[in-house]
Amino acid sequence: MRLVIRGHRLPGRTCGPHANIHVGLQVRQDPVDLVPADAVSAQWVTNLRTDNGDFHGPAVHGRRGERFVYLTWGTVEADSFTMFRRAKVMLDGLPGDAEQITLDLDLTDESGMPRCARVQPTTITVGP
């Protein structure tokens, strides 16, 4: 199964004390496909497997029944990424038998900062 995460309304390259902010999908311990936080939109794609309704894959974290993927926020300096915040995109409730699932996310919270904690998609599209 393919999971597509589309982010919109990014918070900007500078927020609070943080500058040169980027966001990426966390695969194992590393952020991948970093996008500057002042981009118009962002998109990440990862492959998932399901086993009796339980999600698995290199970007999947959490315990059985509580699986999620992280969007990790950090500052970029030269070739170094320093994380300061993460958003958990929860996978529970998603169909395990779809070919593709697309999640649309608002990436800025109510105070104008990068969205973090548990994130619920604004829309979920199932299918190609």
C-alpha positions as a printed Julia matrix, in Angstrom:
128×3 Matrix{Float64}:
  0.0    0.0    0.0
  1.16   3.51  -0.76
  0.69   6.26   1.84
  0.8    9.8    0.44
  0.93  12.67   2.9
  0.18  16.11   1.48
  0.93  19.06   3.71
 -0.41  22.54   3.2
 -0.27  25.87   5.06
  3.33  25.46   6.22
  4.36  27.85   9.04
  7.33  29.59   7.42
 11.09  29.25   7.55
 11.32  31.11  10.89
  9.04  30.37  13.85
  9.66  31.45  17.42
 13.37  30.95  18.2
 13.89  28.57  15.24
 15.3   29.57  11.84
 15.79  27.74   8.54
 13.05  25.28   9.48
 12.44  22.18   7.36
 10.03  19.27   7.73
 10.45  15.68   6.61
  9.06  12.21   7.0
 10.96  10.29   9.67
 12.17   6.92   8.38
 13.58   4.93  11.27
 15.62   7.65  13.03
 16.28   9.98  10.09
 14.24  12.7    8.4
 13.87  12.16   4.65
 12.6   14.32   1.82
 13.11  17.56   3.74
 10.94  20.47   2.6
 11.59  24.1    3.59
  8.84  25.29   5.92
  8.07  28.26   3.69
  7.11  26.06   0.72
  3.61  26.37  -0.7
  3.02  22.67  -0.06
  4.85  19.45   0.77
  4.38  15.8   -0.12
  5.84  12.56   1.19
  5.26   9.02  -0.08
  6.01   5.81   1.79
  5.07   2.18   1.37
  3.19   0.33   4.09
  2.41  -3.34   4.64
 -0.52  -4.64   6.61
 -0.75  -7.77   8.7
 -4.19  -8.46  10.18
 -5.01  -4.75  10.1
 -1.66  -3.72  11.64
  0.59  -1.35   9.67
  4.32  -1.94   9.13
  7.08  -0.23   7.18
 10.31   1.75   7.58
  8.42   4.96   8.41
  5.94   3.3   10.83
  6.4    3.81  14.57
  4.45   2.85  17.69
  2.92  -0.27  19.15
  0.37  -2.57  17.57
 -2.97  -0.81  17.4
 -1.31   2.6   17.92
  0.79   2.91  14.75
  1.76   6.28  13.3
  4.29   8.04  11.09
  6.25  11.09  12.2
  6.63  14.37  10.41
  9.71  15.81  12.03
 10.45  19.53  12.23
 13.96  20.84  12.58
 16.5   23.44  11.68
 19.03  22.9    8.92
 22.55  24.21   9.21
 25.03  23.12   6.52
 24.42  19.33   6.33
 23.03  19.05   9.86
 19.36  18.64  10.83
 18.42  19.39  14.45
 14.91  18.26  15.38
 12.86  20.42  17.72
  9.32  19.07  17.22
  7.42  16.14  15.69
  3.88  15.48  14.58
  2.36  12.0   14.92
  0.17  11.18  11.95
 -2.01   8.41  13.33
 -2.71   5.37  11.13
 -5.48   3.79  13.2
 -8.79   3.95  11.44
 -7.24   3.82   7.97
 -8.33   0.93   5.75
 -5.7   -1.8    5.56
 -6.74  -3.09   2.15
 -6.43   0.04   0.0
 -3.98   0.4   -2.84
 -3.25   4.01  -1.88
 -4.29   6.34   0.92
 -3.75  10.09   0.64
 -3.84  12.25   3.75
 -4.13  16.04   3.59
 -2.72  17.88   6.61
 -2.68  21.47   7.8
  0.92  21.91   9.02
  0.51  25.12  11.04
 -1.13  25.16  14.48
 -3.43  27.86  15.86
 -0.49  29.91  17.21
  1.37  29.9   13.87
  3.94  27.27  14.9
  4.72  23.93  13.21
  1.95  21.46  14.01
  2.99  18.79  16.5
  1.56  16.1   18.82
 -1.19  13.9   17.35
 -2.34  15.1   13.96
 -5.6   14.16  12.31
 -5.87  14.6    8.53
 -8.25  17.25   7.2
 -9.19  14.83   4.4
 -8.51  11.16   3.69
 -8.72   9.84   0.12
 -8.68   6.1   -0.54
 -7.79   4.84  -3.99
 -5.34   5.54  -6.8
